[in-house]
mmCIF file of N, CA and C in Angstrom:
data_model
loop_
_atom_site.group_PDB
_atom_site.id
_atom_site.type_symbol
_atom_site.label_atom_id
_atom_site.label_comp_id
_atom_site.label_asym_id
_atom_site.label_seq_id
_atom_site.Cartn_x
_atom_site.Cartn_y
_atom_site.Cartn_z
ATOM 1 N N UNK A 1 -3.365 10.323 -14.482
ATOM 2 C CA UNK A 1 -3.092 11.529 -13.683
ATOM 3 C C UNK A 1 -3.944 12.669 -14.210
ATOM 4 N N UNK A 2 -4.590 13.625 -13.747
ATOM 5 C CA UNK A 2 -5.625 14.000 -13.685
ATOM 6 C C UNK A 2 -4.475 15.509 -13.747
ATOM 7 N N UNK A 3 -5.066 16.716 -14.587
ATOM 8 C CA UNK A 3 -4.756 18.242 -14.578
ATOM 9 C C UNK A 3 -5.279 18.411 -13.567
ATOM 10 N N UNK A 4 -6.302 18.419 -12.725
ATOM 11 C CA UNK A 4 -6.688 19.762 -11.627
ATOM 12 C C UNK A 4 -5.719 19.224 -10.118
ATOM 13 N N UNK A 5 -5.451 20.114 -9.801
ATOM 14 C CA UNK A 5 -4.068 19.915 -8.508
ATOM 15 C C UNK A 5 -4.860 20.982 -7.579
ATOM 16 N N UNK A 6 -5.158 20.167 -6.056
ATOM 17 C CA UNK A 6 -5.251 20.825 -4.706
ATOM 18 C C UNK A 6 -4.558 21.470 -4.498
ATOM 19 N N UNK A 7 -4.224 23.083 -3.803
ATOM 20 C CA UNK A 7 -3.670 23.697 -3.312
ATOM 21 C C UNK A 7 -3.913 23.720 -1.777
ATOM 22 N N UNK A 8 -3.347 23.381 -0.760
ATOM 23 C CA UNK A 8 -3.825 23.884 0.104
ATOM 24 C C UNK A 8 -2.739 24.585 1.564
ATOM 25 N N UNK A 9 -3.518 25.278 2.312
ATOM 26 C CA UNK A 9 -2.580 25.714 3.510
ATOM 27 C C UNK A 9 -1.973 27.355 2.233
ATOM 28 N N UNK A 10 -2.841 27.610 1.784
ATOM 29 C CA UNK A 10 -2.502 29.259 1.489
ATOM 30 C C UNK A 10 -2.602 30.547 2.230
ATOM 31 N N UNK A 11 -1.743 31.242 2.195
ATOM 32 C CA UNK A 11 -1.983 32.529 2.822
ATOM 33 C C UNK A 11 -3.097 33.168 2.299
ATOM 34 N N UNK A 12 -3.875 33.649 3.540
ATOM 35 C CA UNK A 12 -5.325 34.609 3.255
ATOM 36 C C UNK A 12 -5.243 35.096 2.046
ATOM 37 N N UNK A 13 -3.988 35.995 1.699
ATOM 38 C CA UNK A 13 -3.808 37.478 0.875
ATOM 39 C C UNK A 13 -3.497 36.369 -0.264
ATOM 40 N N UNK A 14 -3.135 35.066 -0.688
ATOM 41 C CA UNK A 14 -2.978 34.946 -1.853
ATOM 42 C C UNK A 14 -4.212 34.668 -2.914
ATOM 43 N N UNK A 15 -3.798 35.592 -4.005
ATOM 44 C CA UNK A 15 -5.069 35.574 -4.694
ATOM 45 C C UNK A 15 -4.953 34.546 -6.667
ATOM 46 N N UNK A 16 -5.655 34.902 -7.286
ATOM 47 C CA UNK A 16 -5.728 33.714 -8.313
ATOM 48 C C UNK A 16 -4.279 34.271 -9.419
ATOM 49 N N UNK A 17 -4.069 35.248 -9.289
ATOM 50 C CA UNK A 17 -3.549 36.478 -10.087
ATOM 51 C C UNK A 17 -2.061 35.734 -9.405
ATOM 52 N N UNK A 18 -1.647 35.643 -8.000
ATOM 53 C CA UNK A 18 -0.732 35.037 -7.428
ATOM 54 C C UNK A 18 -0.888 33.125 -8.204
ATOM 55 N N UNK A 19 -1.497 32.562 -7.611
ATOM 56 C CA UNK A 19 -1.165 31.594 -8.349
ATOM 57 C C UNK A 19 -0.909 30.924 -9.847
ATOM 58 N N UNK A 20 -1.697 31.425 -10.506
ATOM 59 C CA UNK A 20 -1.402 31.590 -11.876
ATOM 60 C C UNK A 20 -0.159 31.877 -12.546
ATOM 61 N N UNK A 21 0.511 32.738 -11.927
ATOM 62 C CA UNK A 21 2.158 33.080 -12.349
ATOM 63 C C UNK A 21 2.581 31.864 -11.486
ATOM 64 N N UNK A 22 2.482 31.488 -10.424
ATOM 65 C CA UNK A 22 3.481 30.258 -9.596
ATOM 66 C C UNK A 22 3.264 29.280 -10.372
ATOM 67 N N UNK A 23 2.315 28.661 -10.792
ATOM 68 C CA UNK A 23 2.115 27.798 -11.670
ATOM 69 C C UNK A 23 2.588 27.253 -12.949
ATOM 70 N N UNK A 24 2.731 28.628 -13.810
ATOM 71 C CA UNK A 24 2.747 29.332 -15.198
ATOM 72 C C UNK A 24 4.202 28.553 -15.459
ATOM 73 N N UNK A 25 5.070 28.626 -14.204
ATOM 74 C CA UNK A 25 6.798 28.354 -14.467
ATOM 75 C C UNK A 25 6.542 26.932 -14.721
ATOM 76 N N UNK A 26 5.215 25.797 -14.425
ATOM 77 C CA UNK A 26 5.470 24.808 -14.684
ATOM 78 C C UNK A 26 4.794 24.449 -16.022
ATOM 79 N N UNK A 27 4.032 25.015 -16.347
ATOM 80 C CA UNK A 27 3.251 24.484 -17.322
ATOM 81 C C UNK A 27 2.431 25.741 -17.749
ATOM 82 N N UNK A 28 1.084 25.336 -18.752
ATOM 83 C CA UNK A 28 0.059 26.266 -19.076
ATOM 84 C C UNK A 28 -1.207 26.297 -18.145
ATOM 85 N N UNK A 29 -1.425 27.445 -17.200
ATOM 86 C CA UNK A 29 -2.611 27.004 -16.500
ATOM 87 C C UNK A 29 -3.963 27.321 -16.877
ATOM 88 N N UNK A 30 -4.709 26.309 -17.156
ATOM 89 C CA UNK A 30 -6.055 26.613 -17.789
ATOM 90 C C UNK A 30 -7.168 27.434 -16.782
ATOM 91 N N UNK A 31 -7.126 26.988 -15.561
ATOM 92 C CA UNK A 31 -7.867 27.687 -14.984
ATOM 93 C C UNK A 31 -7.162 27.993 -13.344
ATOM 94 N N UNK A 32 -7.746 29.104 -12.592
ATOM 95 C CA UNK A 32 -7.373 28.747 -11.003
ATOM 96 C C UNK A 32 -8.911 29.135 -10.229
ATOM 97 N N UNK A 33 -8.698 29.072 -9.033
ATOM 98 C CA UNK A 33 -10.228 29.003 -8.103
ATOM 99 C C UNK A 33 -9.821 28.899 -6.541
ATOM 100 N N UNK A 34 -10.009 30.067 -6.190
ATOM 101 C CA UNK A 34 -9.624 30.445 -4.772
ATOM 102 C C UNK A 34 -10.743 30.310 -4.373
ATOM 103 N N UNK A 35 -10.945 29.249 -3.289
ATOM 104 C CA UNK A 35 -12.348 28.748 -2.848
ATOM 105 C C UNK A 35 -12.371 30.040 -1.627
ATOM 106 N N UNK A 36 -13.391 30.629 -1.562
ATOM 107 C CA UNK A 36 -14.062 31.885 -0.590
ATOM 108 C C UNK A 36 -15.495 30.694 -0.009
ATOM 109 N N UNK A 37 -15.587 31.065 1.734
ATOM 110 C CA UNK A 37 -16.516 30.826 2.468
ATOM 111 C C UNK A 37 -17.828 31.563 1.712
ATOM 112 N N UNK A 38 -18.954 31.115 1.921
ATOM 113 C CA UNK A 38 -20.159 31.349 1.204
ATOM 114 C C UNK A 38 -20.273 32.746 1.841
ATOM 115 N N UNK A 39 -20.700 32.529 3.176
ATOM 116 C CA UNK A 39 -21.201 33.505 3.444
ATOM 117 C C UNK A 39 -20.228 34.978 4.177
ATOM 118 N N UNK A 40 -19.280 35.011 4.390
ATOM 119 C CA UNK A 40 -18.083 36.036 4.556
ATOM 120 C C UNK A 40 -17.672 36.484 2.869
ATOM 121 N N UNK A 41 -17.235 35.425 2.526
ATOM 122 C CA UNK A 41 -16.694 36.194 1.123
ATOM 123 C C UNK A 41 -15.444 36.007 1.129
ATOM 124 N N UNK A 42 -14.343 35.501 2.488
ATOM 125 C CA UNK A 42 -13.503 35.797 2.144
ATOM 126 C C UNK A 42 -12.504 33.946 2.051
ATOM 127 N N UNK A 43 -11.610 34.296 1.504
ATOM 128 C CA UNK A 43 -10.687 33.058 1.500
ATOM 129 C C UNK A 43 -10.284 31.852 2.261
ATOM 130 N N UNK A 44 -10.515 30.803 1.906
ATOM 131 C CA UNK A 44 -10.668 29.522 3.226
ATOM 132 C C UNK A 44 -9.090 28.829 2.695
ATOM 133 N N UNK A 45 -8.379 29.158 2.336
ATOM 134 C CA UNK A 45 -7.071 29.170 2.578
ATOM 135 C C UNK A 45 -6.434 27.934 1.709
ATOM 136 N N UNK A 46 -7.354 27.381 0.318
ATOM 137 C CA UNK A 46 -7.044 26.879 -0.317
ATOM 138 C C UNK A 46 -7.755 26.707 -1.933
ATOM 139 N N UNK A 47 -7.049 26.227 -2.917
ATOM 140 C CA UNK A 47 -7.498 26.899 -4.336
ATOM 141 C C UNK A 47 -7.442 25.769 -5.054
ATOM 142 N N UNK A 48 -7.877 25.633 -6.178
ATOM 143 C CA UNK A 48 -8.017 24.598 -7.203
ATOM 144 C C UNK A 48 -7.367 25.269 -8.741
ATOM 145 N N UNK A 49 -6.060 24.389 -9.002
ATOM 146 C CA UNK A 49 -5.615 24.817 -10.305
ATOM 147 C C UNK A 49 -5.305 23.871 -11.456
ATOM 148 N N UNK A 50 -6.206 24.373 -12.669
ATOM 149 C CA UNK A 50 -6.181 23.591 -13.494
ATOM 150 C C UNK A 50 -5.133 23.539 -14.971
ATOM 151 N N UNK A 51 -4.371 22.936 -14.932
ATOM 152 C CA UNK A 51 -2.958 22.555 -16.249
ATOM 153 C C UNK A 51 -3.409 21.905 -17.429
ATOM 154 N N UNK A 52 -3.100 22.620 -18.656
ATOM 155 C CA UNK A 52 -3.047 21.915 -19.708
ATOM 156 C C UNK A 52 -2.751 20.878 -19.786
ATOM 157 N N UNK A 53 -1.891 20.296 -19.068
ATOM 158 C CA UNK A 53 -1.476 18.997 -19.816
ATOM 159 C C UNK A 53 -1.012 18.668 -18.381
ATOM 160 N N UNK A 54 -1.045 16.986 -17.953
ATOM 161 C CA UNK A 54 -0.460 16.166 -17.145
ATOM 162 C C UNK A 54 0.684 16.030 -16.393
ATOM 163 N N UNK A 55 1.575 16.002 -17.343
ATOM 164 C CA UNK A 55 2.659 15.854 -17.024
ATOM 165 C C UNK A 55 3.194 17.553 -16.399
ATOM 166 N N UNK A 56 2.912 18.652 -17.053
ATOM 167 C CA UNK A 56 2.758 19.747 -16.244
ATOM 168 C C UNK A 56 2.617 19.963 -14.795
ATOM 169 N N UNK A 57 1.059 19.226 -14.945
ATOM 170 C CA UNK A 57 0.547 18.747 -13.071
ATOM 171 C C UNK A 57 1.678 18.139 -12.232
ATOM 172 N N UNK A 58 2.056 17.244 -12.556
ATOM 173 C CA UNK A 58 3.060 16.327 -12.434
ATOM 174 C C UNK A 58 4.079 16.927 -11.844
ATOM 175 N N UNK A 59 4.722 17.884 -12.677
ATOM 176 C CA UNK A 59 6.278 19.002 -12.564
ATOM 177 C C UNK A 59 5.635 19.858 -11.184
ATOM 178 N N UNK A 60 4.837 20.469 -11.484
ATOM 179 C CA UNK A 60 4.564 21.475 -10.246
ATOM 180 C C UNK A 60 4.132 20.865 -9.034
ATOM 181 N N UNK A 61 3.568 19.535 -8.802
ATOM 182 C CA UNK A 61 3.472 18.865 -7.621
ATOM 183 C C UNK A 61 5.226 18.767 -7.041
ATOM 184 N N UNK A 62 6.298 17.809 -7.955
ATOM 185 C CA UNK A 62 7.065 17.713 -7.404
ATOM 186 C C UNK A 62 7.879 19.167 -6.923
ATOM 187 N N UNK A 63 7.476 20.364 -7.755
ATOM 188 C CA UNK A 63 8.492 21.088 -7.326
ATOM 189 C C UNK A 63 7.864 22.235 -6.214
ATOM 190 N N UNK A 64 6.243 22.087 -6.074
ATOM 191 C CA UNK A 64 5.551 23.513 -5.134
ATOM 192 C C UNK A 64 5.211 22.829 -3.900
ATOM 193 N N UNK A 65 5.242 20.950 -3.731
ATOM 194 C CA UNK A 65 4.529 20.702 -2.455
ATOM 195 C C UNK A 65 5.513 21.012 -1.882
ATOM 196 N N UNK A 66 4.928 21.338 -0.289
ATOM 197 C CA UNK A 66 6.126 21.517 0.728
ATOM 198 C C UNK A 66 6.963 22.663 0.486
ATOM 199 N N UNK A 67 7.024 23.760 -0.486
ATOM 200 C CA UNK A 67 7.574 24.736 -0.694
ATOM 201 C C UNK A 67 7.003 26.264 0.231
ATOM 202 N N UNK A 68 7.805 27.035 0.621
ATOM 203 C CA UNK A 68 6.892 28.363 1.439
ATOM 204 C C UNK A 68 5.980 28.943 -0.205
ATOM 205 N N UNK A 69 5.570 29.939 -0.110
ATOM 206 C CA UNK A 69 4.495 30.919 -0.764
ATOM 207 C C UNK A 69 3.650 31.924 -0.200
ATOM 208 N N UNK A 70 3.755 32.826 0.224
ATOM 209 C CA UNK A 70 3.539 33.547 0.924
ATOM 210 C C UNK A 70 3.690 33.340 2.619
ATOM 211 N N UNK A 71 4.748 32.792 2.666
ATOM 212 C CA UNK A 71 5.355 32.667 3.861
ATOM 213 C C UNK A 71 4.537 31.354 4.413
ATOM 214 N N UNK A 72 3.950 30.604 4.060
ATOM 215 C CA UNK A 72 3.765 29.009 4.431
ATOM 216 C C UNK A 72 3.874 28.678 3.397
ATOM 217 N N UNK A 73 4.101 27.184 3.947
ATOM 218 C CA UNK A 73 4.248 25.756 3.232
ATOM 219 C C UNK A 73 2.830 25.452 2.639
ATOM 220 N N UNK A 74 2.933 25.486 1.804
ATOM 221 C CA UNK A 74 1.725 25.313 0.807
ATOM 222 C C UNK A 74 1.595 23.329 0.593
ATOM 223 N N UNK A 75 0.945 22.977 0.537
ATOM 224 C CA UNK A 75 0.342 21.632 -0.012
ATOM 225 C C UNK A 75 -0.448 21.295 -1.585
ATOM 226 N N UNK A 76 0.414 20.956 -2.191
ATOM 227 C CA UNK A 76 0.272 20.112 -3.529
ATOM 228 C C UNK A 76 -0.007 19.174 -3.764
ATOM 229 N N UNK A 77 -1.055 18.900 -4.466
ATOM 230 C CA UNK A 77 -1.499 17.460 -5.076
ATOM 231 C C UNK A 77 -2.428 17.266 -5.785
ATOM 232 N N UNK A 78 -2.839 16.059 -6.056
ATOM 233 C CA UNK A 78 -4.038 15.709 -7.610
ATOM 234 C C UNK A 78 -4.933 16.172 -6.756
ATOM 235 N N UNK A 79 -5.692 17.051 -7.325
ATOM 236 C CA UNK A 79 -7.146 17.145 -7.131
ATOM 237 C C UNK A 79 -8.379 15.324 -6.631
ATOM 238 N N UNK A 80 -9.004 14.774 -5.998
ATOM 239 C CA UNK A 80 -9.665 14.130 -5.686
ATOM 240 C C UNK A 80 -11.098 14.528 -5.877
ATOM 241 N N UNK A 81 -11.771 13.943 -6.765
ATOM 242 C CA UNK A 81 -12.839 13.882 -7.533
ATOM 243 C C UNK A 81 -14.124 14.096 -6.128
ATOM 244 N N UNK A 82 -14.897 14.837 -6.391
ATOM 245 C CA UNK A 82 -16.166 14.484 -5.349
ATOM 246 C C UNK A 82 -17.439 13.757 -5.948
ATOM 247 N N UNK A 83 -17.183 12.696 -6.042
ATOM 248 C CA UNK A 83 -18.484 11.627 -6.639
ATOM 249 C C UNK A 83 -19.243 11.673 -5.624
ATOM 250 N N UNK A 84 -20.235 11.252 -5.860
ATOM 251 C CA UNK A 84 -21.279 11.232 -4.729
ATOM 252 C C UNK A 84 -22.170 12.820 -4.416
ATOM 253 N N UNK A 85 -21.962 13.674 -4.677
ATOM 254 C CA UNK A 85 -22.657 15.000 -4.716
ATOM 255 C C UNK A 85 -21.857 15.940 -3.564
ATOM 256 N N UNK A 86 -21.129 15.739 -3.018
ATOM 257 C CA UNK A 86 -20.897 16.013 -1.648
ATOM 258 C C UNK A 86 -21.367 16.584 -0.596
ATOM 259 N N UNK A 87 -20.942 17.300 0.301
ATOM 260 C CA UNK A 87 -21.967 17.716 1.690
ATOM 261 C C UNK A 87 -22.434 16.556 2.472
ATOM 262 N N UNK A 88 -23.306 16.961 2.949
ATOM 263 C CA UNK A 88 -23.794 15.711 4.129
ATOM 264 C C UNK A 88 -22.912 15.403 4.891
ATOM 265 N N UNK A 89 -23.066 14.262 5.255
ATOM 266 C CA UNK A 89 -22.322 13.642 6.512
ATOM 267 C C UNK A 89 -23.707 12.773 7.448
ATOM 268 N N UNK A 90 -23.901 13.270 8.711
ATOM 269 C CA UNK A 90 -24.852 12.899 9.225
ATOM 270 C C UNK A 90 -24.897 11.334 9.573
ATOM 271 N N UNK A 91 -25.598 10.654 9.859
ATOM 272 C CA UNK A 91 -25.888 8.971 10.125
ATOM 273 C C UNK A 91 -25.191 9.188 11.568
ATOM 274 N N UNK A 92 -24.758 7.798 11.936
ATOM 275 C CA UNK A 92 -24.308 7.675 13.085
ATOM 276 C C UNK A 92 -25.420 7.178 14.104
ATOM 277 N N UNK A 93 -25.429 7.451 15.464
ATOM 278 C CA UNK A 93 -26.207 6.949 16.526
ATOM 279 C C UNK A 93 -26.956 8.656 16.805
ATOM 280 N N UNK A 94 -27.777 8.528 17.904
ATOM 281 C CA UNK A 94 -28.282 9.431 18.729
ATOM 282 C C UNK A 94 -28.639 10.675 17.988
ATOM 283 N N UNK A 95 -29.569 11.457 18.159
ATOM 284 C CA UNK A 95 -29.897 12.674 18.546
ATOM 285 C C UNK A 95 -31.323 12.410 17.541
ATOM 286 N N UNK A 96 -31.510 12.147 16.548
ATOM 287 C CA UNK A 96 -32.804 11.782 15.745
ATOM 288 C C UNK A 96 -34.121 11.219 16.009
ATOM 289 N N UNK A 97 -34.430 10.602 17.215
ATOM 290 C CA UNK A 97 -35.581 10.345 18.213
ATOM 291 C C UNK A 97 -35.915 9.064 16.374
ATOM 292 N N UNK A 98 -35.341 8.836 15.568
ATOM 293 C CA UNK A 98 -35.625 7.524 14.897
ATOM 294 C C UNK A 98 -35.292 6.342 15.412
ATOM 295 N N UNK A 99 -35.755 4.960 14.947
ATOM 296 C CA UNK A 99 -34.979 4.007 15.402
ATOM 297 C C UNK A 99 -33.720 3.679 14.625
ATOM 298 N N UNK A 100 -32.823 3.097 15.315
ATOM 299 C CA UNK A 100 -31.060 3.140 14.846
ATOM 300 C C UNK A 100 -31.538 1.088 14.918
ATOM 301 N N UNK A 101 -30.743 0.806 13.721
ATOM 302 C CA UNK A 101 -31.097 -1.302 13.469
ATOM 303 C C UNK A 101 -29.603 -1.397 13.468
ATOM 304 N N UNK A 102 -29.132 -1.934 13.711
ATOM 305 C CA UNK A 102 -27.620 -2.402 13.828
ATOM 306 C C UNK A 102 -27.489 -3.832 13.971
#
């Protein structure tokens, strides 16, 4: 089980200063990270928080998923690793004037 825990489905206005104390009741939080759109600046409505210790992670999943926080239901869980570099997407059929081998 992995310390860094997904936050997601946050209210705009909640900021790192807010999660850090919600957290704090479960454990020690090493870090938080309110992901902001590149180019606005402002909040895409979910954060990354990182716990000393495991079993911490653990406590605050069972007790914050599905809980309100600034008036929604917030979403809790292990963080999921991005191997592979992420971004992209792309492939598929059509629009590339390449040939497609199938």
């Amino acid at each position: 089980m992995s310390s860094k825990l997904y936050v997601g489905n946050l209210s705009f206005d909640s900021t790192e200063a807010d999660l850090r104390e919600l957290f704090g009741r479960h454990g020690t939080v090493e870090s938080v990270a309110v992901i902001t759109d590149r180019e606005t600046g402002r909040p895409r409505g979910f954060a990354f928080v990182e716990m000393s210790e495991a079993s911490a992670a653990q406590d605050a999943i069972r007790a914050l998923d599905g809980n309100d926080f600034g008036g929604r239901n917030i979403k809790v869980n292990e963080a999921q690793d991005r191997r592979g570099g992420g971004g992209g997407g792309g492939g598929g059929r059509g629009g590339g004037g390449g040939r497609d081998r199938y």
